[in-house]
Coordinates of C-alpha atoms in Angstrom, one line a residue:
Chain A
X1022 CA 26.4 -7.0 28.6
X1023 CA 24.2 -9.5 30.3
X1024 CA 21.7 -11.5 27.9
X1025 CA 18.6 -9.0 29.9
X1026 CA 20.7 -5.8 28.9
X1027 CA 20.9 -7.5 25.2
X1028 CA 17.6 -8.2 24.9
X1029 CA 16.1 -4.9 26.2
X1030 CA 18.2 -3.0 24.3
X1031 CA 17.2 -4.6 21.0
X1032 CA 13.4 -3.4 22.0
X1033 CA 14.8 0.0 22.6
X1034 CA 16.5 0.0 19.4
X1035 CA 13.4 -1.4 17.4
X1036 CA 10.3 0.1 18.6
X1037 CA 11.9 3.3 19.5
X1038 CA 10.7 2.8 23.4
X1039 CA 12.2 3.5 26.5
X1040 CA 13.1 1.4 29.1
X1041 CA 10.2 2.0 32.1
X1042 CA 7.7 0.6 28.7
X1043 CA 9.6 -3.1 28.9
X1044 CA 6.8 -4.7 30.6
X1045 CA 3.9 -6.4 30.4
X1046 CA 2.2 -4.1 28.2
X1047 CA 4.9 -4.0 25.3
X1048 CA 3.0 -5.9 22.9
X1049 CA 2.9 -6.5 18.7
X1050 CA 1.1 -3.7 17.8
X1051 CA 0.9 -1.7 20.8
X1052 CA 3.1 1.1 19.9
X1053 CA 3.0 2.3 16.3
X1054 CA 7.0 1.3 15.6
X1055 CA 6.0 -2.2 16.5
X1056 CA 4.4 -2.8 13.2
X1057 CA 5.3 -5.4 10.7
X1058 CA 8.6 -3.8 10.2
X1059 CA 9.6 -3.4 13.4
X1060 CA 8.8 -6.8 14.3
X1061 CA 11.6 -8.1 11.3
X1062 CA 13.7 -5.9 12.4
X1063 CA 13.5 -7.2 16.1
X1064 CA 13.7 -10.2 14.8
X1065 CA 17.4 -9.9 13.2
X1066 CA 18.3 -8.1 15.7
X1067 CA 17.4 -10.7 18.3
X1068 CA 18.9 -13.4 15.5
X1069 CA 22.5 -11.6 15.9
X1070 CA 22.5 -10.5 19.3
X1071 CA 22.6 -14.0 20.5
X1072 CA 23.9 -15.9 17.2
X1073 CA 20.4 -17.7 16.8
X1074 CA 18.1 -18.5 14.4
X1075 CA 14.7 -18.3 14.6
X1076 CA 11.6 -21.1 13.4
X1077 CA 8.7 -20.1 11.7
X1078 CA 6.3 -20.5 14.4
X1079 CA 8.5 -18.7 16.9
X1080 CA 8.8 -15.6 14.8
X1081 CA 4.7 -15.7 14.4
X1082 CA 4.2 -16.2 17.8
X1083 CA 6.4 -13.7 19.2
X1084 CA 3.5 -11.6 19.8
X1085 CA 5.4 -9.6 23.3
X1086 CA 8.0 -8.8 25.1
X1087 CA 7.5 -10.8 28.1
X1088 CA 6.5 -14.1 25.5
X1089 CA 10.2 -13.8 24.1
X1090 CA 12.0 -14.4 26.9
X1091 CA 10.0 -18.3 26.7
X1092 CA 10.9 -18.2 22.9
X1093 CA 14.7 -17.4 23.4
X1094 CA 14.2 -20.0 26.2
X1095 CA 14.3 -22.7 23.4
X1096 CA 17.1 -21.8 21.7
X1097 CA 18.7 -22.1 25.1
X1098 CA 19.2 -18.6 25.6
X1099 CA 18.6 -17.7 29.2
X1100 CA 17.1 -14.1 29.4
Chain B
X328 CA -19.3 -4.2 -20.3
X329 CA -20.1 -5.5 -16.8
X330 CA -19.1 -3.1 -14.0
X331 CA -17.6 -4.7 -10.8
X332 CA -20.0 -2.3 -8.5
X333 CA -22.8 -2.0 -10.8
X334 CA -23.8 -5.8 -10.8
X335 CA -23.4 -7.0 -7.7
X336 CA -27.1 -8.2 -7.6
X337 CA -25.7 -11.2 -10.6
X338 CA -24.3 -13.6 -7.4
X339 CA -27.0 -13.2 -5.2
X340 CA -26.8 -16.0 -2.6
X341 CA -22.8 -16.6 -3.0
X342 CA -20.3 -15.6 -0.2
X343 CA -18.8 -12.2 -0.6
X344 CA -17.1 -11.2 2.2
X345 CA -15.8 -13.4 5.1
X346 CA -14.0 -12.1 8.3
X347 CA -13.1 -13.8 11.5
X348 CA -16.4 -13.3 12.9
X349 CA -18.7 -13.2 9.8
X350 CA -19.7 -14.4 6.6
X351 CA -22.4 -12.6 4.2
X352 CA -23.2 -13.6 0.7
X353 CA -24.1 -10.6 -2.0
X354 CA -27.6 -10.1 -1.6
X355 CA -27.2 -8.8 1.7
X356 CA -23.9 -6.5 0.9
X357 CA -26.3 -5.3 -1.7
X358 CA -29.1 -4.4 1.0
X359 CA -26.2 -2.9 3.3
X360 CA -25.1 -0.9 0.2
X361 CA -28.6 0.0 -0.5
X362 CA -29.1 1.2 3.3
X363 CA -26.0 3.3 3.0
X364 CA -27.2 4.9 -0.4
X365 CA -29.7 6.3 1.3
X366 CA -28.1 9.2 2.8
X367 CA -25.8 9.8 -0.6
X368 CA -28.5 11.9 -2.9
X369 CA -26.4 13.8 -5.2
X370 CA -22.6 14.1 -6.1
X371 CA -20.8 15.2 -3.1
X372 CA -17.1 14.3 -1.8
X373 CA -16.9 11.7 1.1
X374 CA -13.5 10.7 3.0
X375 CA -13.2 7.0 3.7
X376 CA -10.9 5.8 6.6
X377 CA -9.8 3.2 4.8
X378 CA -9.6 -0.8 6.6
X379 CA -10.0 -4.1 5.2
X380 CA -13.7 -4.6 7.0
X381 CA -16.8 -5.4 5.3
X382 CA -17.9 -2.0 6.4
X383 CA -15.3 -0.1 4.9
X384 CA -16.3 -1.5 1.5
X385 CA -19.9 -1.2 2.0
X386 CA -19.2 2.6 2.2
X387 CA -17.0 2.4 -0.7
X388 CA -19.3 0.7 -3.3
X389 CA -22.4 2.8 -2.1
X390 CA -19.9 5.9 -3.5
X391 CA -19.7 4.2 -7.0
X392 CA -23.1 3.2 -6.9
X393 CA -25.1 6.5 -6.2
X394 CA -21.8 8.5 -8.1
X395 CA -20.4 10.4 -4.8
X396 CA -16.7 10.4 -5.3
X397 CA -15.0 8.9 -2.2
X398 CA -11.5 10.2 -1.5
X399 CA -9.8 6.5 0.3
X400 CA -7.3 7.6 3.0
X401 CA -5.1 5.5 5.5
X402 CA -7.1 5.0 8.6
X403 CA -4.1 5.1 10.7
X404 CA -3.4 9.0 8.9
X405 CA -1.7 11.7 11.4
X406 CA -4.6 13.6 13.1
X407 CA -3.0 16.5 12.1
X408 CA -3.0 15.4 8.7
X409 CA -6.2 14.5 8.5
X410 CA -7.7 18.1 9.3
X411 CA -5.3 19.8 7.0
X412 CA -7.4 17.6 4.1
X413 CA -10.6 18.1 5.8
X414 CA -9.8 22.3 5.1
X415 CA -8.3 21.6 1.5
X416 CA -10.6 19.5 0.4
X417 CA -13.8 20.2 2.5
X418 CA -15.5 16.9 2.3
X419 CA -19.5 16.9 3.1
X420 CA -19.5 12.9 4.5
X421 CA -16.4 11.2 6.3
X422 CA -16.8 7.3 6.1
X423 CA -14.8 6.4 9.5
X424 CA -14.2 3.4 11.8
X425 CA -11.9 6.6 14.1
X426 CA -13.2 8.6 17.0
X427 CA -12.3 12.1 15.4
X428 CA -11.9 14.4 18.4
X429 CA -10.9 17.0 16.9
X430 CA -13.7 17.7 14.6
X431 CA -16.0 20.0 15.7
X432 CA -20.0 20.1 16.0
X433 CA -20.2 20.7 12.5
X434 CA -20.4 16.9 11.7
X435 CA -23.0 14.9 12.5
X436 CA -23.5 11.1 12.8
X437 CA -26.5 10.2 9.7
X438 CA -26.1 6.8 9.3
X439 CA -23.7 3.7 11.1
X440 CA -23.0 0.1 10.0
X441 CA -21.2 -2.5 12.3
X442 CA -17.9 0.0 13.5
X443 CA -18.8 2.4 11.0
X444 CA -20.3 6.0 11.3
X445 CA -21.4 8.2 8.2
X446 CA -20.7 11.7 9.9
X447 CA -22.4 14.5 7.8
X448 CA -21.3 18.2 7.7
X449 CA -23.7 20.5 8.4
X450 CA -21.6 23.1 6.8
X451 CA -22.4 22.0 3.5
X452 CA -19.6 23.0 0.5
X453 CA -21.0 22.6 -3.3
X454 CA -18.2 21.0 -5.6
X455 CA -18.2 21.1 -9.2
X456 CA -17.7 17.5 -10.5
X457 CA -16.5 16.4 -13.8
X458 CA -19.3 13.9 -15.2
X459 CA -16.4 11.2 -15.6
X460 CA -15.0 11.2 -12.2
X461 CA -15.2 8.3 -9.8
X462 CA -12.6 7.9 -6.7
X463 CA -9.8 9.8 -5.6
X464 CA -6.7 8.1 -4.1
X465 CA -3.2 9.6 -3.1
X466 CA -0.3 9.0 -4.8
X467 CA 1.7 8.9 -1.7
X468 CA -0.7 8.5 1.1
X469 CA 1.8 10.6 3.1
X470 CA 2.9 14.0 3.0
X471 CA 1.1 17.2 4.5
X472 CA -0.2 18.4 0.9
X473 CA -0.5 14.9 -1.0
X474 CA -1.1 15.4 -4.8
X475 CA -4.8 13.3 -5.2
X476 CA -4.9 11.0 -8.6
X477 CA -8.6 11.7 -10.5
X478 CA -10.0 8.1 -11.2
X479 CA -13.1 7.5 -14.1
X480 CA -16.0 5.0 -14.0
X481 CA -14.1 3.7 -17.3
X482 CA -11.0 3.0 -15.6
X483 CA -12.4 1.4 -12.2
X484 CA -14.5 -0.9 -14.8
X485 CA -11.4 -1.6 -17.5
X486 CA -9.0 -1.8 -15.0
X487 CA -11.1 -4.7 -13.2
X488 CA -11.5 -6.3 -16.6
X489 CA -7.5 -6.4 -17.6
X490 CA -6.3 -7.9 -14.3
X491 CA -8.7 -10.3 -14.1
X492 CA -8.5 -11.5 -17.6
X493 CA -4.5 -11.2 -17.1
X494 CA -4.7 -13.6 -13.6
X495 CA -7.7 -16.1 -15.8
X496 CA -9.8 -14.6 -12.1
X497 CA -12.7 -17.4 -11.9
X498 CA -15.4 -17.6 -9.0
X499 CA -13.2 -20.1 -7.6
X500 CA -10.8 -18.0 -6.7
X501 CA -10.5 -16.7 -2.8
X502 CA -8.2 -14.0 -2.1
X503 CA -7.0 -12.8 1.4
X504 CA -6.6 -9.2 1.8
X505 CA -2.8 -8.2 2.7
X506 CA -2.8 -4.6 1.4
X507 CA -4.8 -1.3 2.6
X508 CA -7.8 -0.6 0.6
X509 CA -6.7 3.1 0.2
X510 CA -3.8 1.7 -1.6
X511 CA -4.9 1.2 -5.5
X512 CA -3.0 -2.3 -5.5
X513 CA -5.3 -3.6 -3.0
X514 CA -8.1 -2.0 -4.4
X515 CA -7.6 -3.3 -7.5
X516 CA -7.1 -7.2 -5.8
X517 CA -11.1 -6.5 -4.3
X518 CA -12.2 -4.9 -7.7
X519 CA -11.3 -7.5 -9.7
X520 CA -12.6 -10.2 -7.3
X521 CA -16.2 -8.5 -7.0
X522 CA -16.3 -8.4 -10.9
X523 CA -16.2 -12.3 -10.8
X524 CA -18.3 -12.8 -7.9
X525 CA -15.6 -14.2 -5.7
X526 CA -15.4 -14.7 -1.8
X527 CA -13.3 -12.2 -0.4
X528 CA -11.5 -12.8 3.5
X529 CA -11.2 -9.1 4.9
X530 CA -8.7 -8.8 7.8
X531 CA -6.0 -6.5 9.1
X532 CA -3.4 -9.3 10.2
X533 CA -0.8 -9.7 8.2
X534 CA 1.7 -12.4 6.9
X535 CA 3.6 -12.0 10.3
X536 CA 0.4 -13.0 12.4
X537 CA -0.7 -16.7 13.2
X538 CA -4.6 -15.9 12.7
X539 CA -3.5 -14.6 9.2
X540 CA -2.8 -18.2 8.2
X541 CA -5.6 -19.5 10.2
X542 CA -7.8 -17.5 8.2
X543 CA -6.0 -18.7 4.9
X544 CA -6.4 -22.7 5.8
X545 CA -9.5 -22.1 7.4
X546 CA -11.4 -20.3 4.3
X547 CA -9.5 -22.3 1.6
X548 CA -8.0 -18.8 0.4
X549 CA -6.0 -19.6 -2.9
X550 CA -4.8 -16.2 -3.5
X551 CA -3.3 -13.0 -2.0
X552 CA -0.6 -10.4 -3.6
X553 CA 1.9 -8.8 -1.8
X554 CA 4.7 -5.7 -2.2
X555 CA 8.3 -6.8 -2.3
X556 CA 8.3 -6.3 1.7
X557 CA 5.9 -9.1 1.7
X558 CA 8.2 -11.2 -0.4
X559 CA 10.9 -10.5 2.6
X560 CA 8.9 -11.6 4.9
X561 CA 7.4 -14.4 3.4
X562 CA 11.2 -15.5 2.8
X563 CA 12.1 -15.5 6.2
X564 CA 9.2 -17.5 7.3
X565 CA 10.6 -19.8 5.3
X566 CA 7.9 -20.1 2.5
X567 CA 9.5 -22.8 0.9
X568 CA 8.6 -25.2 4.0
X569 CA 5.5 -23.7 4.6
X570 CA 2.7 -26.2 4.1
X571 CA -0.4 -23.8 2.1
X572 CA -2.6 -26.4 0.5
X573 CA -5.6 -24.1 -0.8
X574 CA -2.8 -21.7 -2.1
X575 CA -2.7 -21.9 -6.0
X576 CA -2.0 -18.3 -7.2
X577 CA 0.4 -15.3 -6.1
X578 CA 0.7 -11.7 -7.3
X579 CA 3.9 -9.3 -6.6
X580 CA 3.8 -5.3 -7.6
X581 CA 4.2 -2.4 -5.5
X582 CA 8.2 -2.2 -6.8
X583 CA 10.4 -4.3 -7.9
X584 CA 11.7 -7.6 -6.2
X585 CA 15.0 -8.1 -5.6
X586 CA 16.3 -10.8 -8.7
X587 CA 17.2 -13.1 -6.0
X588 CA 14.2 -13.0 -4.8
X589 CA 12.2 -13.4 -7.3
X590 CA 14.0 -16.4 -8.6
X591 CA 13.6 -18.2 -4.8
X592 CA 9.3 -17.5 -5.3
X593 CA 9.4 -18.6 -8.7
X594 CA 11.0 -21.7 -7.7
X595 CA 9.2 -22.5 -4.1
X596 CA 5.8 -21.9 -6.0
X597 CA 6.9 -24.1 -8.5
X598 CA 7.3 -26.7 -6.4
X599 CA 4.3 -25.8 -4.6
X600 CA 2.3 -26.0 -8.0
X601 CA 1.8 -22.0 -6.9
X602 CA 1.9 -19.8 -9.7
X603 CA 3.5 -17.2 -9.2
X604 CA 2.5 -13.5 -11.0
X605 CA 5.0 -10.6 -11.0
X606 CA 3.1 -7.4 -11.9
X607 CA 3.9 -3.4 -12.3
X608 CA 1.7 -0.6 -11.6
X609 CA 1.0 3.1 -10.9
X610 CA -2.1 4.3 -9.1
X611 CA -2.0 6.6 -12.2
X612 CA -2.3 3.7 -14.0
X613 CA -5.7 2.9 -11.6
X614 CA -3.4 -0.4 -10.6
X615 CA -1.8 -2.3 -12.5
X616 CA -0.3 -2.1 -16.1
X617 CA 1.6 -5.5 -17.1
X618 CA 2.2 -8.9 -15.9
X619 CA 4.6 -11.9 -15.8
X620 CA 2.6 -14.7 -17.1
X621 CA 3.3 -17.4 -14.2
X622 CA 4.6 -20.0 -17.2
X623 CA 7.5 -17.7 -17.7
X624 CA 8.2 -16.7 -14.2
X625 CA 12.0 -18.3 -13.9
X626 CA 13.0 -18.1 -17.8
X627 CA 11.8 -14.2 -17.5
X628 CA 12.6 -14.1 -13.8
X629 CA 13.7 -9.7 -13.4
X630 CA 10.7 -8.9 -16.0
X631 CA 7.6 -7.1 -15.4
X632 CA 6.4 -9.1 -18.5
X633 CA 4.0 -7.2 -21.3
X634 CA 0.9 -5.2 -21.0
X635 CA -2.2 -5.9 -19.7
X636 CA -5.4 -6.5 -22.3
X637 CA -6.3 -3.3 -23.4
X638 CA -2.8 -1.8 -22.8
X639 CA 0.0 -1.1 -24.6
X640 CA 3.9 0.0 -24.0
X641 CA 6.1 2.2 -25.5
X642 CA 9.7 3.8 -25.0
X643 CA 10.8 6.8 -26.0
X644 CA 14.5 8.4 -25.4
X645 CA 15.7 11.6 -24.9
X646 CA 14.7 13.1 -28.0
X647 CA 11.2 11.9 -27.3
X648 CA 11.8 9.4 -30.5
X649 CA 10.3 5.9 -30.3
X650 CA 12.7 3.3 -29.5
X651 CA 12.6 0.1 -31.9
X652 CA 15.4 -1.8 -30.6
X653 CA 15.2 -4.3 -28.2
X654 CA 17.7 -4.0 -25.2
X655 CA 17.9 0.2 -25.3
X656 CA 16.8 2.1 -22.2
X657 CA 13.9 4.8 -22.2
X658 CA 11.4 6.0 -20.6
X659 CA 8.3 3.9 -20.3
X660 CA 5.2 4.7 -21.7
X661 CA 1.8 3.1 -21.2
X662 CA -1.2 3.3 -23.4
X663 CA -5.1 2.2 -22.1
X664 CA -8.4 2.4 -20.9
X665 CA -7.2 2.4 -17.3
X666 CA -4.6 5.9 -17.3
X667 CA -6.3 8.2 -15.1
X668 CA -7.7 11.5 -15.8
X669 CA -4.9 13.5 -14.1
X670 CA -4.0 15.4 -10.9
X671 CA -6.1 17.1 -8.5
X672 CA -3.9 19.5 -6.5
X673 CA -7.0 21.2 -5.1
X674 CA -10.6 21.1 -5.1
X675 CA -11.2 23.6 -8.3
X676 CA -9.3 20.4 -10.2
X677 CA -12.5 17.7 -9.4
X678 CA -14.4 19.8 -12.7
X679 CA -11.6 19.1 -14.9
X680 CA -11.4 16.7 -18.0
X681 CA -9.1 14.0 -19.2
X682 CA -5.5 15.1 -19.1
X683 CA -3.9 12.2 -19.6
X684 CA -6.3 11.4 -22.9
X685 CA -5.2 7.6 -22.3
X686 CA -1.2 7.9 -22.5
X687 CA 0.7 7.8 -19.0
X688 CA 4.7 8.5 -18.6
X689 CA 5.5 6.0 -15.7
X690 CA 8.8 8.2 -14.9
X691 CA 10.5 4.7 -15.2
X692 CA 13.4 3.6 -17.2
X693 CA 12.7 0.3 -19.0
X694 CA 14.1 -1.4 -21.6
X695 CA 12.2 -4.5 -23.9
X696 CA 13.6 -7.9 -24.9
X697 CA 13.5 -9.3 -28.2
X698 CA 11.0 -11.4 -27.1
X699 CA 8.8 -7.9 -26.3
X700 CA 8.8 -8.5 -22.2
X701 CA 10.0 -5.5 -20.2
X702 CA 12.7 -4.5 -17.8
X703 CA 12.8 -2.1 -15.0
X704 CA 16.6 -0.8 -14.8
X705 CA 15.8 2.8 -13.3
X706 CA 13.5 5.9 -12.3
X707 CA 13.8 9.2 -14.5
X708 CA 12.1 11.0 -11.4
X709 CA 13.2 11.8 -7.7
X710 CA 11.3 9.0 -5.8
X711 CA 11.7 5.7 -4.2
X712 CA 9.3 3.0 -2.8
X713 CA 9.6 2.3 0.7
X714 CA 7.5 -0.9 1.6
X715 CA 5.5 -0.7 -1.6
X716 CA 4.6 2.9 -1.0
X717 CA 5.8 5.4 -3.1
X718 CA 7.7 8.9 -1.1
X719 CA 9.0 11.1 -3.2
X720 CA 12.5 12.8 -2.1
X721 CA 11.4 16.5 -3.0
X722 CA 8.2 15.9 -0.7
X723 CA 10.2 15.2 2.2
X724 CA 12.4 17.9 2.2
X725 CA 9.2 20.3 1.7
X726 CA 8.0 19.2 5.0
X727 CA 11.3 19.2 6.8
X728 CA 11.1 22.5 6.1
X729 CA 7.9 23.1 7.2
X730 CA 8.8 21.7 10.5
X731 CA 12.0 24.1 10.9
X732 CA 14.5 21.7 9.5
X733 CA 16.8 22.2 6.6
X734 CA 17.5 18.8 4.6
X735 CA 18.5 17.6 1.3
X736 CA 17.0 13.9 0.5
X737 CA 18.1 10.8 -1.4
X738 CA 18.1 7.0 -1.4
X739 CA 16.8 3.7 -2.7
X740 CA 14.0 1.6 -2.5
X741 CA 13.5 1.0 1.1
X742 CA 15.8 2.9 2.3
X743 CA 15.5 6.7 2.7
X744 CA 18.6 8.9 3.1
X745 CA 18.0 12.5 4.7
X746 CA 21.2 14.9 5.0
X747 CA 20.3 18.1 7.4
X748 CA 22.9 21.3 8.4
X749 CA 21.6 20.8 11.8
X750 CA 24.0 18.8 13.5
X751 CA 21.9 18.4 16.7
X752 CA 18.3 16.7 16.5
X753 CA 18.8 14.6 14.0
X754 CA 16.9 11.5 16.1
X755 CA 14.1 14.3 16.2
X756 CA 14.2 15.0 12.4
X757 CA 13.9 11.6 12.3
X758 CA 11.4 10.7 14.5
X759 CA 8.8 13.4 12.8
X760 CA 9.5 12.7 9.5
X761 CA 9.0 9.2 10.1
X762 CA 5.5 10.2 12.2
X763 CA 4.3 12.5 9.4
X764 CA 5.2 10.0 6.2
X765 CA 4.2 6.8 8.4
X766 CA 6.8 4.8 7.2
X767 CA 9.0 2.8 10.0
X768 CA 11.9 4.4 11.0
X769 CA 14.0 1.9 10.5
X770 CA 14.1 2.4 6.7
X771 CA 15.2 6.0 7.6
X772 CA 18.5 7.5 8.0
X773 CA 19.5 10.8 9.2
X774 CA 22.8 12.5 8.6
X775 CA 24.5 15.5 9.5
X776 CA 26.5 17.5 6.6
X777 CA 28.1 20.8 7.1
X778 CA 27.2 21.9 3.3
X779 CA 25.1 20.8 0.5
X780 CA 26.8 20.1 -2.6
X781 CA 25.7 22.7 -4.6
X782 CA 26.7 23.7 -8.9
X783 CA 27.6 27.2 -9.5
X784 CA 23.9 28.3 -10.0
X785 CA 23.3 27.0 -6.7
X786 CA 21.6 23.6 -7.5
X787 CA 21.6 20.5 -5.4
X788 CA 24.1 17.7 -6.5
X789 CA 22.5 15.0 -5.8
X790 CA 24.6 12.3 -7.6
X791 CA 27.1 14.2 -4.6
X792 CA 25.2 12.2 -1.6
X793 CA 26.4 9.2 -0.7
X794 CA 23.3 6.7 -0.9
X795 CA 24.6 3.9 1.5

């Protein structure tokens, strides 16, 4: 799997979405599964997939789906 | 005894509410209350979306005040849901921040304040009242027909008292919401703040959002509470590095913390100079029923301490006998001013009396050191807490089968375990239950089983199901 099949598929997995809703749009709270909840749970998911570990501020400011790909940037994981 | 809605003209010009966008002290939440009031002549029931807005509360205190008895609902509550209350319960004011399409022209708009409408029905339904009766909250704040817990005046006003005594609650103090108002545990953290004339910050973030800790450095908020799922999160923010200087107080209930856990908060807050408060409560209990004194949070670490002022414990074992010795498992028993007056399972229950006469059976097992502090070490009845929020097993199944689904349920605390016959659907079976309960779905598992284990007189064996 590439690092973009990884990645989409831990939103698919979290939030219960499908894959024509990985855009723009997919944002903290704007479907009900991403609540606070979800968003842990993307967050380990994300955290295993690529064998990271996320800061504070990066876990706060992961607020969509297109702003993680610039977070998992940092940790030098190329989306 | 002072009452926490009753004398809110005693602060006058201090700060009672602050938001992101506004600030207003309590002689003008009293004129907003007083505005509201207006519409709210005699006892009637009113359904308040619930949110953590200044609005919200303005309709809630203008219930206590004028003695309509509000029922506090989720706002985010299935549509569907909603109306099936509306027809059990037939409501003659909804409180709501929601566009409800489906209602129809029989409700109509009286009164608004900020993003709040007081719809009235034209349809109006007499209730009979008991004299004592105050608030209604769910137990569950889930399920299709959710069994409603009768609040009194006494125990809103007792309750307030006890915590607040308990947590030595000063003026000083600033709490941050972090809970749903419809949810007695955050109830009780706004209760018990108004009784002292405290500034409260309303908001909907949460821990996981960066204007939630803007708001807490901004405002100088020293305290918020939070349900072990708070505590999770908190942990992998990595509290310990977290830099909170106007932070000097913490509460935990909702369900117990994982030991672990509660031995990495005692010790961060610690550190912190934090005190750290571990608490247990029952919206049958109105909120809350013992705490951990902070002094003894690592030495006691596991404990949900001793009762309240007011309250008392007791265990009793199978035979319904008093247990004397410390370190024997019973059931838990609490004794005081804040056990509500029982059940409502329909409206015909709003005219009855005290059930409870002041003694609640928690349903937990407990057991009491030498020392008197208590222990959690099980549950005598069929539910678990999922996020803070108690489901109970038997609940779900009823509405699996109401939705064409045969299951059996089980599980732990935050972690639900449903076993259906039907091997196909089981991401649909799923998907509704976790719609209709409104609890995430990742805390939900669904399994296919050919047969439920069954005894000879056909009961379910539940000690059968595998729980991980």
């Amino acid at each position: 799997m590439t690092n973009k099949e990884k990645y989409d598929q831990v939103f698919i997995d979290s939030f219960s979405v499908t894959a024509d809703q990985l855009n723009e749009g997919l944002v903290y709270q704007s479907v009900q599964q991403w609540d606070s909840i979800g968003h842990m749970g993307m967050v380990a998911a994300l955290e295993d997939a690529f064998d990271i570990m996320l800061e504070t501020d990066d876990i706060i400011d992961f607020g969509s789906y297109l702003k993680g790909i610039d977070i998992l940037a940092k940790y030098e994981v190329v989306v | 005894m002072k009452s926490f809605f009753n004398d809110l003209e005693y602060f006058s010009d201090a700060t009672v509410f602050s938001t992101k966008s506004e600030e207003i002290n309590y002689e003008r939440l009293l004129k907003d209350v007083e505005e509201c009031s207006l519409h709210f002549k005699s006892r009637n029931l009113v359904f308040i979306l619930c949110e953590n807005s200044i609005e919200c509360v303005i309709g809630y205190l203008s219930c206590l005040r004028t003695g309509l008895v509000p029922l506090l609902i989720s706002s985010s509550l299935d549509e569907e849901l909603l109306l099936e209350l509306l027809n059990s319960y037939k409501p003659n004011f909804i409180w709501t921040n929601r566009n409800l399409d489906s209602l129809n022209e029989k409700w109509k708009m009286v009164h608004s304040n900020r993003t709040y409408q007081l719809l009235k029905s034209t349809d109006h339904f007499e209730h009979s009242f008991h004299n004592d009766l105050a608030l209604l909250l769910m137990t569950s704040g889930s399920t299709g027909s959710p069994v409603l817990v009768r609040i009194s005046y006494k125990n809103l006003v007792e309750n307030a008292i006890s915590i607040s005594q308990s947590l030595s609650i000063s003026q000083q103090d600033i709490p941050i919401t972090t809970l749903p108002i419809n949810y007695s545990y955050g109830l009780s953290i706004i209760n018990s703040h108004l009784l002292k004339g405290c500034k409260i910050v309303l908001t909907e973030e949460g821990v996981l959002s960066k204007n939630f800790w803007y708001l807490v450095n901004a405002k100088g908020v020293t305290t918020f509470g939070g349900v072990p799922y708070t505590y999770q999160m908190l942990k992998r923010l990595g509290f310990e590095k977290m830099h909170l200087p106007s932070v000097s107080k913490l509460t935990q209930a909702g369900g117990k913390l994982d030991s672990n856990l509660v031995k990495y908060f005692a010790e961060s807050c610690a550190d912190k100079g934090i005190q750290f408060f571990v608490m247990y409560g029952q919206t049958e209990a109105t909120a809350r029923m013992s705490c951990l004194p902070a002094k003894d949070a690592i030495r006691k670490s596991g404990s949900i301490g001793t009762p309240i002022p007011n309250g008392s414990f007791y265990l009793l074992d199978d035979a319904n006998n008093v247990i004397s010795e410390s370190d024997e498992v019973g059931e838990l028993y609490y004794e005081g001013p804040n056990v509500s007056m029982g059940y409502a399972y329909s409206l015909t229950d709003f005219s009855k009396g005290d059930e409870n006469e002041g003694v609640l059976a928690t349903g937990d097992l407990a057991k009491m050191d030498k020392e008197g502090y208590y222990y959690l070490v099980g549950r005598k009845k069929r539910f678990i807490k999922v996020f803070g929020n108690r489901i109970s097993l038997d609940e779900v199944e009823n509405l699996s089968q109401k939705n064409g689904y045969s299951s059996v349920c089980t599980g732990m605390d935050d972690k639900l375990i449903i076993y259906t016959t039907q091997e196909n659907n089981l991401k649909e079976l799923k998907d509704m239950i976790s719609a209709k309960i409104g609890i995430h779905h990742s805390a939900i598992t669904v399994r296919y089983i050919p047969d439920f284990p069954r005894n000879d007189s056909g009961k379910i064996l539940y000690s059968k199901l595998k729980v991980d």
